[in-house]
Tab-separated table of N, CA, C and O in Angstrom:
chain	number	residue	atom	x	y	z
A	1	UNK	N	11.685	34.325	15.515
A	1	UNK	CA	13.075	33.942	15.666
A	1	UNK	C	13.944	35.105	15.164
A	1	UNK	O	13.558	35.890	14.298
A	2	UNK	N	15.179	35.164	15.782
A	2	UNK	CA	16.113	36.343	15.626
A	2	UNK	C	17.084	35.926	14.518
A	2	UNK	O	17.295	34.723	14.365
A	3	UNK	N	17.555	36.624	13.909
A	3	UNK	CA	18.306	36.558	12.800
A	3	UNK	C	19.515	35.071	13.355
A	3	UNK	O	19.725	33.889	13.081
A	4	UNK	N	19.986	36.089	14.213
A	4	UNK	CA	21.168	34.683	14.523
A	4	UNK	C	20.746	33.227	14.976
A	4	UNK	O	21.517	32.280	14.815
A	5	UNK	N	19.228	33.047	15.671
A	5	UNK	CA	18.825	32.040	15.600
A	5	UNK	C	18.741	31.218	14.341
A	5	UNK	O	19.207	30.106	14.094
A	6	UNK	N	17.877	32.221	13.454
A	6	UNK	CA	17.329	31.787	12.103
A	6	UNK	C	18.395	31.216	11.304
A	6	UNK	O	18.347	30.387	10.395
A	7	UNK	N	19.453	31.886	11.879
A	7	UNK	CA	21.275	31.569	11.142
A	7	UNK	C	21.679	30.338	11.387
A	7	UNK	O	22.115	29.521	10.577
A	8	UNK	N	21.492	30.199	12.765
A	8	UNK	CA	22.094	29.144	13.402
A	8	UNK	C	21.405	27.643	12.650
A	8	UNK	O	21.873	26.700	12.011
A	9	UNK	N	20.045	28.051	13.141
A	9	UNK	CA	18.972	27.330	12.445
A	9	UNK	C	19.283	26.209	11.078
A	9	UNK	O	19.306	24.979	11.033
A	10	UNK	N	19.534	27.439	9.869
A	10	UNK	CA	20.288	27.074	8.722
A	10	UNK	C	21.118	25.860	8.699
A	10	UNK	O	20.886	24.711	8.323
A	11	UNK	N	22.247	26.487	9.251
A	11	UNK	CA	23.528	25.778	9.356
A	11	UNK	C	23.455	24.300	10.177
A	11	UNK	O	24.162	23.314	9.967
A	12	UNK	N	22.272	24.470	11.275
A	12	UNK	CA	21.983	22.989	11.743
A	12	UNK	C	21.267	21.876	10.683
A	12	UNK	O	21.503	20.688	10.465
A	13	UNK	N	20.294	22.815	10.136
A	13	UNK	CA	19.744	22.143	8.821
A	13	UNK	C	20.738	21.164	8.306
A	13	UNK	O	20.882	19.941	8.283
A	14	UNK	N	21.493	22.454	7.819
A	14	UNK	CA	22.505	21.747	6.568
A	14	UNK	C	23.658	20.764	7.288
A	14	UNK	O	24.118	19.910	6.531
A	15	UNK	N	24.203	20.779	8.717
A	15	UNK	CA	25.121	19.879	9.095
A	15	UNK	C	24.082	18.667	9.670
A	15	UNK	O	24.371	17.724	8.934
A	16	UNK	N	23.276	18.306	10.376
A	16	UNK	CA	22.454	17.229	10.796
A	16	UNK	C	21.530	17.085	8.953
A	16	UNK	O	22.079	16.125	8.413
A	17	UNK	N	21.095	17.321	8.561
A	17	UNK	CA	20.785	16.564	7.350
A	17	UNK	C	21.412	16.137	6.655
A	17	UNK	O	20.788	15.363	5.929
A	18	UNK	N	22.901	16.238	6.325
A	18	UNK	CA	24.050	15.505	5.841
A	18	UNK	C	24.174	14.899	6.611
A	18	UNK	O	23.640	13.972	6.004
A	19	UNK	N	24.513	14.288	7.915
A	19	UNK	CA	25.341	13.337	8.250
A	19	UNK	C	23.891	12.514	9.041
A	19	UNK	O	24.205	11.635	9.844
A	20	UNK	N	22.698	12.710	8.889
A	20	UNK	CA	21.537	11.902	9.109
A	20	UNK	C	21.126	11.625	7.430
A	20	UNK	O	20.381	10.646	7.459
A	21	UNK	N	21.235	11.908	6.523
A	21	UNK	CA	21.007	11.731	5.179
A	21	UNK	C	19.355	12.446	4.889
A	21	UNK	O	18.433	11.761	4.446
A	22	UNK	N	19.242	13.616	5.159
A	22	UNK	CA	17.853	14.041	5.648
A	22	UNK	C	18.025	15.249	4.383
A	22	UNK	O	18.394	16.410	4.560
A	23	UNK	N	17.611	14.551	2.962
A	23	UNK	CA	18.091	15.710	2.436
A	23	UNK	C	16.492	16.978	1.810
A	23	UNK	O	16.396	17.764	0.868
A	24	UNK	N	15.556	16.576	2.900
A	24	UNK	CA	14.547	17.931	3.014
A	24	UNK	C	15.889	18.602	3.679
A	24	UNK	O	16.713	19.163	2.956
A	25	UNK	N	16.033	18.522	4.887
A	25	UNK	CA	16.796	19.493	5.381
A	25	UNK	C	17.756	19.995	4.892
A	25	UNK	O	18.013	21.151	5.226
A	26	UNK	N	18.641	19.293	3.911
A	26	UNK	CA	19.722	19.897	3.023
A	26	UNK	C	19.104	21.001	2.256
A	26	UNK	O	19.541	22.140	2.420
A	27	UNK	N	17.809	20.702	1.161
A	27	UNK	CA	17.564	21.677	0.378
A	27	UNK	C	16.682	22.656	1.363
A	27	UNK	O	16.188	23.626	0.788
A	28	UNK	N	16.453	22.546	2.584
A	28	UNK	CA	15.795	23.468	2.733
A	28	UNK	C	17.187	24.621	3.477
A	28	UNK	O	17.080	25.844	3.567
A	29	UNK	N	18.241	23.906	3.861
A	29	UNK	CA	19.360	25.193	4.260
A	29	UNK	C	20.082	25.879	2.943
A	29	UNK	O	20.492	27.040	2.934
A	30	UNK	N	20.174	24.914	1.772
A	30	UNK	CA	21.136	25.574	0.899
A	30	UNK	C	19.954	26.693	-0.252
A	30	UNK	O	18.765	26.558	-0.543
A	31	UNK	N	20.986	27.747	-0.643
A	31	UNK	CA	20.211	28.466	-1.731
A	31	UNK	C	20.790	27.650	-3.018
A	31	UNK	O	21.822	26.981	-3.076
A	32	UNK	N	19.739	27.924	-4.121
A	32	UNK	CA	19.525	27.080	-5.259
A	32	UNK	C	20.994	27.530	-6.178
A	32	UNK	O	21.276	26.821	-7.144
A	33	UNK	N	21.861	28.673	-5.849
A	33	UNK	CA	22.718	29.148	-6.483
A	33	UNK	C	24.083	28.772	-5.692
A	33	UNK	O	25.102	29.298	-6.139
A	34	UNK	N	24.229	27.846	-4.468
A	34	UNK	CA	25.026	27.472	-4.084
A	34	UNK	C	26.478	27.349	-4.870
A	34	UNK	O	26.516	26.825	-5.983
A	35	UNK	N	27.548	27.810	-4.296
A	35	UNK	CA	28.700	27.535	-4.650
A	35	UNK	C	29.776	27.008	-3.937
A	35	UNK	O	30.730	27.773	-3.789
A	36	UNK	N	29.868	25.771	-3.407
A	36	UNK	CA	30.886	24.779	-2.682
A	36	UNK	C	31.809	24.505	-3.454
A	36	UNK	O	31.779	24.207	-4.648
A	37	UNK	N	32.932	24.647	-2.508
A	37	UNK	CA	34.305	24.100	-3.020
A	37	UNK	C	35.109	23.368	-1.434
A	37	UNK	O	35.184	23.839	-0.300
A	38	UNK	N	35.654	21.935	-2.066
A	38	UNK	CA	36.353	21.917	-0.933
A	38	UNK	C	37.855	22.122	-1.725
A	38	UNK	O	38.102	22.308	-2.916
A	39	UNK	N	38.924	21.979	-0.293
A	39	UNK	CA	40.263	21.894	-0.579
A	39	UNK	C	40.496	21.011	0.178
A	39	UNK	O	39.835	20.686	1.165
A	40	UNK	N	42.169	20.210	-0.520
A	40	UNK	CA	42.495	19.386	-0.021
A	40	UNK	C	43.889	18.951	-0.678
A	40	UNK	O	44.060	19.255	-1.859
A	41	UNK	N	44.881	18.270	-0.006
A	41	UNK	CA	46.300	17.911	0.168
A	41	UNK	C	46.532	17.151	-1.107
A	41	UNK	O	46.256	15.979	-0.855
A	42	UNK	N	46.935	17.279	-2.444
A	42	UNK	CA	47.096	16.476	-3.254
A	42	UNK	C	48.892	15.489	-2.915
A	42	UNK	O	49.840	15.711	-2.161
A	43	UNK	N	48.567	14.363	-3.985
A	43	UNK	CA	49.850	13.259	-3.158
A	43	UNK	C	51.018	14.031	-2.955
A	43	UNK	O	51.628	13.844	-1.903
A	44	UNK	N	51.646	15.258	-4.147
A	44	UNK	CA	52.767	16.173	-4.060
A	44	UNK	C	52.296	16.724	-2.833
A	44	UNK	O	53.035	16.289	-1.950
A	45	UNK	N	51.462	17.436	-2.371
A	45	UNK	CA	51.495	18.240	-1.408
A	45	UNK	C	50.326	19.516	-2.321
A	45	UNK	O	49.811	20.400	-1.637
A	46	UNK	N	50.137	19.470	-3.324
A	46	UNK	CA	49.614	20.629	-3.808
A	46	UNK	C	47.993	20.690	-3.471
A	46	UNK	O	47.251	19.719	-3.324
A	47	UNK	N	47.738	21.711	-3.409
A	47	UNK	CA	46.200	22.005	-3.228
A	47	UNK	C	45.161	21.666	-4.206
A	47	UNK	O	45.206	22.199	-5.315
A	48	UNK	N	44.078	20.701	-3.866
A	48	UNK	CA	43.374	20.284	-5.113
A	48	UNK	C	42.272	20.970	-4.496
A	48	UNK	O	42.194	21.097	-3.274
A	49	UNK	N	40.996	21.637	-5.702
A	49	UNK	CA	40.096	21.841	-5.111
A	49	UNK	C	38.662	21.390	-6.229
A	49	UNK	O	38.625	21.367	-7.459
A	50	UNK	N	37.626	21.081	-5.247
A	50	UNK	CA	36.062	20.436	-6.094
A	50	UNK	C	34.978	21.311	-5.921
A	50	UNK	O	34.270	21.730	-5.006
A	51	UNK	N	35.095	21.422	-7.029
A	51	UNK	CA	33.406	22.391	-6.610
A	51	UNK	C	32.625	21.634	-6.836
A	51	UNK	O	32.883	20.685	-7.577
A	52	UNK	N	31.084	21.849	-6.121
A	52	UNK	CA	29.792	21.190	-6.152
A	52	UNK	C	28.851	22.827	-5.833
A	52	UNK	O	29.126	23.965	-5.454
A	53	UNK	N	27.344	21.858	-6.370
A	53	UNK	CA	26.477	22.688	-6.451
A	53	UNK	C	25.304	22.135	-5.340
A	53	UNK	O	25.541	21.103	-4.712
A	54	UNK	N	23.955	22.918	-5.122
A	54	UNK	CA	23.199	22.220	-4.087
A	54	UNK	C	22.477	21.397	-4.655
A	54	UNK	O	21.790	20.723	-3.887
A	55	UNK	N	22.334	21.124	-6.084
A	55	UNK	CA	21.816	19.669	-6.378
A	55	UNK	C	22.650	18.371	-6.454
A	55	UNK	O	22.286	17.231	-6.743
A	56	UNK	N	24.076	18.929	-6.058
A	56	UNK	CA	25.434	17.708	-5.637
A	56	UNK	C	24.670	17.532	-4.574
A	56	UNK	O	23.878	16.600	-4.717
A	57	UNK	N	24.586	18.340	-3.082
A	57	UNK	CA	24.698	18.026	-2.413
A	57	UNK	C	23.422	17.470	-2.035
A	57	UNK	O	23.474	16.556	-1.212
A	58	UNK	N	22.293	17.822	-2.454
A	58	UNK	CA	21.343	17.240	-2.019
A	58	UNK	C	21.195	15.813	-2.173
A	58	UNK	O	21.043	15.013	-1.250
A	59	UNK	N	21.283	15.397	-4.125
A	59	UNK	CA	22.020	14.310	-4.254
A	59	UNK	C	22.633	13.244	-3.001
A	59	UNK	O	22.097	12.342	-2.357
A	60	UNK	N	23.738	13.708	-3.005
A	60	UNK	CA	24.550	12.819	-2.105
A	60	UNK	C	24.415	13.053	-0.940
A	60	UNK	O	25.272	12.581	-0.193
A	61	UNK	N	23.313	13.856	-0.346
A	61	UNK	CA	22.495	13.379	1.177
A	61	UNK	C	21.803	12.714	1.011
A	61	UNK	O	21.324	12.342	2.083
A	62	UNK	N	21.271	12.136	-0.012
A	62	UNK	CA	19.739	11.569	-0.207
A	62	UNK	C	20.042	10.222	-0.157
A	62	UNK	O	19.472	9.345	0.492
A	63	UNK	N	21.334	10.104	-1.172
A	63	UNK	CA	22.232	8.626	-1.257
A	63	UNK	C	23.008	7.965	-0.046
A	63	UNK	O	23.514	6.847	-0.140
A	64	UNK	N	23.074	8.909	1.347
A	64	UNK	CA	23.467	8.692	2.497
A	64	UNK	C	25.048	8.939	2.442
A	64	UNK	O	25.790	8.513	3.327
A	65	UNK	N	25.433	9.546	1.508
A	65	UNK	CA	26.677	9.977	1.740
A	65	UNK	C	27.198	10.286	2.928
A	65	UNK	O	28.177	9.618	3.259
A	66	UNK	N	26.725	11.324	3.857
A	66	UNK	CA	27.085	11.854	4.709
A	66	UNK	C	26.922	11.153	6.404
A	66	UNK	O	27.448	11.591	7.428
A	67	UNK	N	26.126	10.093	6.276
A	67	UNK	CA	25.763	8.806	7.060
A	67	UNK	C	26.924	8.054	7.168
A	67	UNK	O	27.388	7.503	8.166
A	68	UNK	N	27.333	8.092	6.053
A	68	UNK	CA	28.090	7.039	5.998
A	68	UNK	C	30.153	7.695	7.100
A	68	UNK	O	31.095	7.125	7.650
A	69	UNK	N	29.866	8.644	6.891
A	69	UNK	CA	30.840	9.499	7.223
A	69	UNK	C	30.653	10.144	8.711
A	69	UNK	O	31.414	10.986	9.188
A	70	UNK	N	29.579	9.633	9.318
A	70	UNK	CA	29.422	10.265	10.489
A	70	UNK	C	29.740	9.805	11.905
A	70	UNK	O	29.109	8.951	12.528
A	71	UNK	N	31.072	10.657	12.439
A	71	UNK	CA	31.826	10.054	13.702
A	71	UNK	C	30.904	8.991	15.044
A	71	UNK	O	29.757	9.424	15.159
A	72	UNK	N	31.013	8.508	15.424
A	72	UNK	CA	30.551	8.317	16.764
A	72	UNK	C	30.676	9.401	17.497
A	72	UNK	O	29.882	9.270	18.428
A	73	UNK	N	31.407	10.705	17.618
A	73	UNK	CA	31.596	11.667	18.730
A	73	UNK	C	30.894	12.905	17.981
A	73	UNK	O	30.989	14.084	18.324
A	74	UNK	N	30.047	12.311	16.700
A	74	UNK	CA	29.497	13.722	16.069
A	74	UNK	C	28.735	14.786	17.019
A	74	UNK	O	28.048	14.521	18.006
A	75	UNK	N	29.084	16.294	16.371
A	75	UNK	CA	28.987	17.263	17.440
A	75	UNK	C	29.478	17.920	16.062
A	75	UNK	O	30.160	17.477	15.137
A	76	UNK	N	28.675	19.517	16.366
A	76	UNK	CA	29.471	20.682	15.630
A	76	UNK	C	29.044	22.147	16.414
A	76	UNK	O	28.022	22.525	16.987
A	77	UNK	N	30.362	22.757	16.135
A	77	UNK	CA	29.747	23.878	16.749
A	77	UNK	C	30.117	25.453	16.113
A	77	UNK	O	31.267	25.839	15.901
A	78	UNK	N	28.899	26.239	15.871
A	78	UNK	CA	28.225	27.183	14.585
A	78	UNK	C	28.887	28.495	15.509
A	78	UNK	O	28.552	28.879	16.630
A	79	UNK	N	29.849	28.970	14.681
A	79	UNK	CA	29.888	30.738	15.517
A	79	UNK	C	29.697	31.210	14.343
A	79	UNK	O	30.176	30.667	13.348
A	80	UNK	N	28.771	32.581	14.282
A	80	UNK	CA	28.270	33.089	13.350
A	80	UNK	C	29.401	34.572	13.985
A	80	UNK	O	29.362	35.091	15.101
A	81	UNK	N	30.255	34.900	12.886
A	81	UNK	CA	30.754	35.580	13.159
A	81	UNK	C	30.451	37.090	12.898
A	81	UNK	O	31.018	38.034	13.448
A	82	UNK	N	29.258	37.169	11.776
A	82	UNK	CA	29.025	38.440	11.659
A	82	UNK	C	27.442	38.523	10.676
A	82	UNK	O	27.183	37.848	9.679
A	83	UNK	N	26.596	39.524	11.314
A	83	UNK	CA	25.280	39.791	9.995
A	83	UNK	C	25.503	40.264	9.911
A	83	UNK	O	26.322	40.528	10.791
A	84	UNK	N	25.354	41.326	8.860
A	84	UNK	CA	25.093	42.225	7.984
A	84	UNK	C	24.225	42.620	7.227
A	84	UNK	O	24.625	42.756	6.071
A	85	UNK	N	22.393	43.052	7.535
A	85	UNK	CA	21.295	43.237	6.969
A	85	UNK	C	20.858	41.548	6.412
A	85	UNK	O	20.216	40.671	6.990
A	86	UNK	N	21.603	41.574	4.878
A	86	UNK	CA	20.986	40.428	4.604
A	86	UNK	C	21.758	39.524	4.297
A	86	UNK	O	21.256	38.531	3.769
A	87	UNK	N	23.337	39.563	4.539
A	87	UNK	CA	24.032	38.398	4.432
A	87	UNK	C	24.911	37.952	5.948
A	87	UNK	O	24.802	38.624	6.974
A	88	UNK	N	25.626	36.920	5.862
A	88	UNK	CA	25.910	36.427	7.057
A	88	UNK	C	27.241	35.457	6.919
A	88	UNK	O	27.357	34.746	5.920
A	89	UNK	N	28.249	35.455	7.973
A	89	UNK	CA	28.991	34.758	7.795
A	89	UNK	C	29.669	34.077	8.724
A	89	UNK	O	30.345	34.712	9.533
A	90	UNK	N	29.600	32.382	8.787
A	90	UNK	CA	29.759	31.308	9.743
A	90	UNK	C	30.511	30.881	9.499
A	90	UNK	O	30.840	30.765	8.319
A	91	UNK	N	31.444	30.238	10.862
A	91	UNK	CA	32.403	29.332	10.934
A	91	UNK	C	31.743	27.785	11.416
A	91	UNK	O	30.776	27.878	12.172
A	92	UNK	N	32.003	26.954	11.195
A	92	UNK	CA	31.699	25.563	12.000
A	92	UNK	C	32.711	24.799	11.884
A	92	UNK	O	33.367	24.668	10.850
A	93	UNK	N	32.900	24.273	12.870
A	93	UNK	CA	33.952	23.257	13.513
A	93	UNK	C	33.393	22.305	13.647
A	93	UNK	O	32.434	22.378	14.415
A	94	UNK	N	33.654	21.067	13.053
A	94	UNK	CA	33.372	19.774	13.706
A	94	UNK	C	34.121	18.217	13.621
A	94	UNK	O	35.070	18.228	12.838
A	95	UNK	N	33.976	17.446	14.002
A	95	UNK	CA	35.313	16.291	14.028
A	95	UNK	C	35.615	15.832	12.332
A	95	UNK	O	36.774	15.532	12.048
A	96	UNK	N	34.560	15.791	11.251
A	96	UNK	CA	35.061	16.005	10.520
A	96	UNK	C	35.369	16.972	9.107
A	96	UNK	O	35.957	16.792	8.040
A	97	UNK	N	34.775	17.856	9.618
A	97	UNK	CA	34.976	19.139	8.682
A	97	UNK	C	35.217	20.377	8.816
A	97	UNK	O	34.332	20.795	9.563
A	98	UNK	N	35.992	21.335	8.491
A	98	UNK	CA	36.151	22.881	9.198
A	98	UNK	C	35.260	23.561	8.098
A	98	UNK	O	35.427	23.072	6.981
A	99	UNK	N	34.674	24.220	8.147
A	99	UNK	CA	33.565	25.505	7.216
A	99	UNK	C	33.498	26.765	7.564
A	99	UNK	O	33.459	27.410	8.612
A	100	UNK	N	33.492	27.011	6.176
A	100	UNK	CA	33.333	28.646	6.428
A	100	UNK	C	31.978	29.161	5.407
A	100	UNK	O	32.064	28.999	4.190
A	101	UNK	N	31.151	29.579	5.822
A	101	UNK	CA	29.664	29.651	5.373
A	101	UNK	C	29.466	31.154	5.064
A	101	UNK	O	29.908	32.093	5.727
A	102	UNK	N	28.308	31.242	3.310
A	102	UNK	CA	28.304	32.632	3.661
A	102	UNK	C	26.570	32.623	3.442
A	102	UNK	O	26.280	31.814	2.560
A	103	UNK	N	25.969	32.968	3.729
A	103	UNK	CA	24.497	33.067	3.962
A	103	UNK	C	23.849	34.234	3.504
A	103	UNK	O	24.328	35.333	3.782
A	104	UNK	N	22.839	34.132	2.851
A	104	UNK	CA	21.675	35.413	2.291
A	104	UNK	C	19.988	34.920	2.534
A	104	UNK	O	19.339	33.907	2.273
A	105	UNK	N	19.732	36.114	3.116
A	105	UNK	CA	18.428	35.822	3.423
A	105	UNK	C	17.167	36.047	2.016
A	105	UNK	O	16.701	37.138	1.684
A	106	UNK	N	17.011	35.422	1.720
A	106	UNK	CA	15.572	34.885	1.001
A	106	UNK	C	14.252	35.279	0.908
A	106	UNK	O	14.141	35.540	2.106
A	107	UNK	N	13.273	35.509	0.506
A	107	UNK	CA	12.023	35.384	0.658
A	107	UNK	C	11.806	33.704	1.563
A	107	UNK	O	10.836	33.489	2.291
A	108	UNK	N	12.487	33.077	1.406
A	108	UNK	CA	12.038	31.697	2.239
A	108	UNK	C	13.017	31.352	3.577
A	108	UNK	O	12.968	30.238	4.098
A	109	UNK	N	14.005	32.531	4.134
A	109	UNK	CA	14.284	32.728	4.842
A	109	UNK	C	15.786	32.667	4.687
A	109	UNK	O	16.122	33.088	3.580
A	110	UNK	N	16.823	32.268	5.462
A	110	UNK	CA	18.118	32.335	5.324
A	110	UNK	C	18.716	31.040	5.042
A	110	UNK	O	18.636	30.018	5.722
A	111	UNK	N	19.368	31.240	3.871
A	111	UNK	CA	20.109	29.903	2.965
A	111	UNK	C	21.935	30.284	2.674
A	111	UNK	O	22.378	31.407	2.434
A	112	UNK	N	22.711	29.057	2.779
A	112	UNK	CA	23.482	29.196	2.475
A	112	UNK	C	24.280	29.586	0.861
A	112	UNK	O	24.508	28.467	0.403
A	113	UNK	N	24.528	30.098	0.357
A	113	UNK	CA	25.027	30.364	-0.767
A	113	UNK	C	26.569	30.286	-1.427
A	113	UNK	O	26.910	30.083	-2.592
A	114	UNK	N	27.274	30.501	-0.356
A	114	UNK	CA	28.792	30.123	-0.529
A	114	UNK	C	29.363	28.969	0.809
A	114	UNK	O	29.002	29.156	1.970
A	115	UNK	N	30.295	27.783	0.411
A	115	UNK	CA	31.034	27.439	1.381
A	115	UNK	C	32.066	26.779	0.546
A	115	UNK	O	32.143	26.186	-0.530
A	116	UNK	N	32.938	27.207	1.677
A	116	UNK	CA	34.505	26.477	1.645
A	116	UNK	C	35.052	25.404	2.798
A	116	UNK	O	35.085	25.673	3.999
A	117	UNK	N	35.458	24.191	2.236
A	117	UNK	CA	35.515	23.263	3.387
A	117	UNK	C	36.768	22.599	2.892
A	117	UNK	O	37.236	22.359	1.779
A	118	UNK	N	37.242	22.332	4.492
A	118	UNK	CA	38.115	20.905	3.987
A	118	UNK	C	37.843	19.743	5.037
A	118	UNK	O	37.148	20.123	5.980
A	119	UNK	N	38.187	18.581	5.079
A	119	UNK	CA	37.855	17.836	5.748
A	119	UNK	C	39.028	17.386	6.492
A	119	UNK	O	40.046	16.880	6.018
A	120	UNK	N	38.713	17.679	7.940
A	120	UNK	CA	39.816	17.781	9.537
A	120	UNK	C	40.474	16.231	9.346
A	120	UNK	O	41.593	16.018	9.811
A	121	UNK	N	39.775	15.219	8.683
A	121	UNK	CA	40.362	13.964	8.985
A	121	UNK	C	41.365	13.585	7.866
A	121	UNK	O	42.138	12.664	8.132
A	122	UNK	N	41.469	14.267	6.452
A	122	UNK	CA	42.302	14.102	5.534
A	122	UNK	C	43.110	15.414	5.201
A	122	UNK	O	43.650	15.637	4.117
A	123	UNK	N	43.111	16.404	6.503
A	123	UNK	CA	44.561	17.407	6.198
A	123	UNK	C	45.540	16.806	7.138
A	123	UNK	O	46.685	17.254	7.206
């Protein structure tokens, strides 16, 4: 498999094992040093933001978090906008989340390590 497959790969991991609650597939897309943050509209208007780690998230795939949240029209779609030897960086669009992904390849192959999200249905 080609890098951008292997990329793509990842990022399917990590969006279909959240919103199927499949959290092998969560820990197998995220790296163990993960750093998530979302943003989001506080009641003033001000920007609140949460960080989580990949034992949040695995966590709360496992608990069906992301099941529980998953459209009838679910669909996402991964543009990997750029590699660079061994890191990588993705956009994904989907009905309910916008992401921006940053990826490093591994001895166990390519894992996510940074993302920033907000969620399309509460901006």
């Amino acid at each position: 498999m080609d890098d951008r497959a292997a990329v793509v790969a990842t990022v399917t991991d990590y969006f279909e094992g959240w919103f199927d609650g499949d959290a092998a597939r969560m820990e197998r897309a995220l790296h163990p040093a993960l750093a998530k943050t979302g943003v989001r509209a506080g009641p003033a208007g001000e920007l609140l933001t949460e960080s989580m780690g990949a034992a949040d998230m695995i966590g709360w795939t496992r608990e069906g978090e992301g099941v529980a949240r998953k459209p009838a029209d679910f669909g996402f779609d991964v543009t990997v906008n750029e590699i660079y030897h061994d890191i990588a960086t993705v956009t994904v669009h989907s009905p309910v989340y916008r992401e921006y992904l940053h990826l490093t390849r591994t001895a166990d192959g390519w894992r996510i390590l940074n993302a920033l999200y907000m969620n399309v249905l509460e901006s």
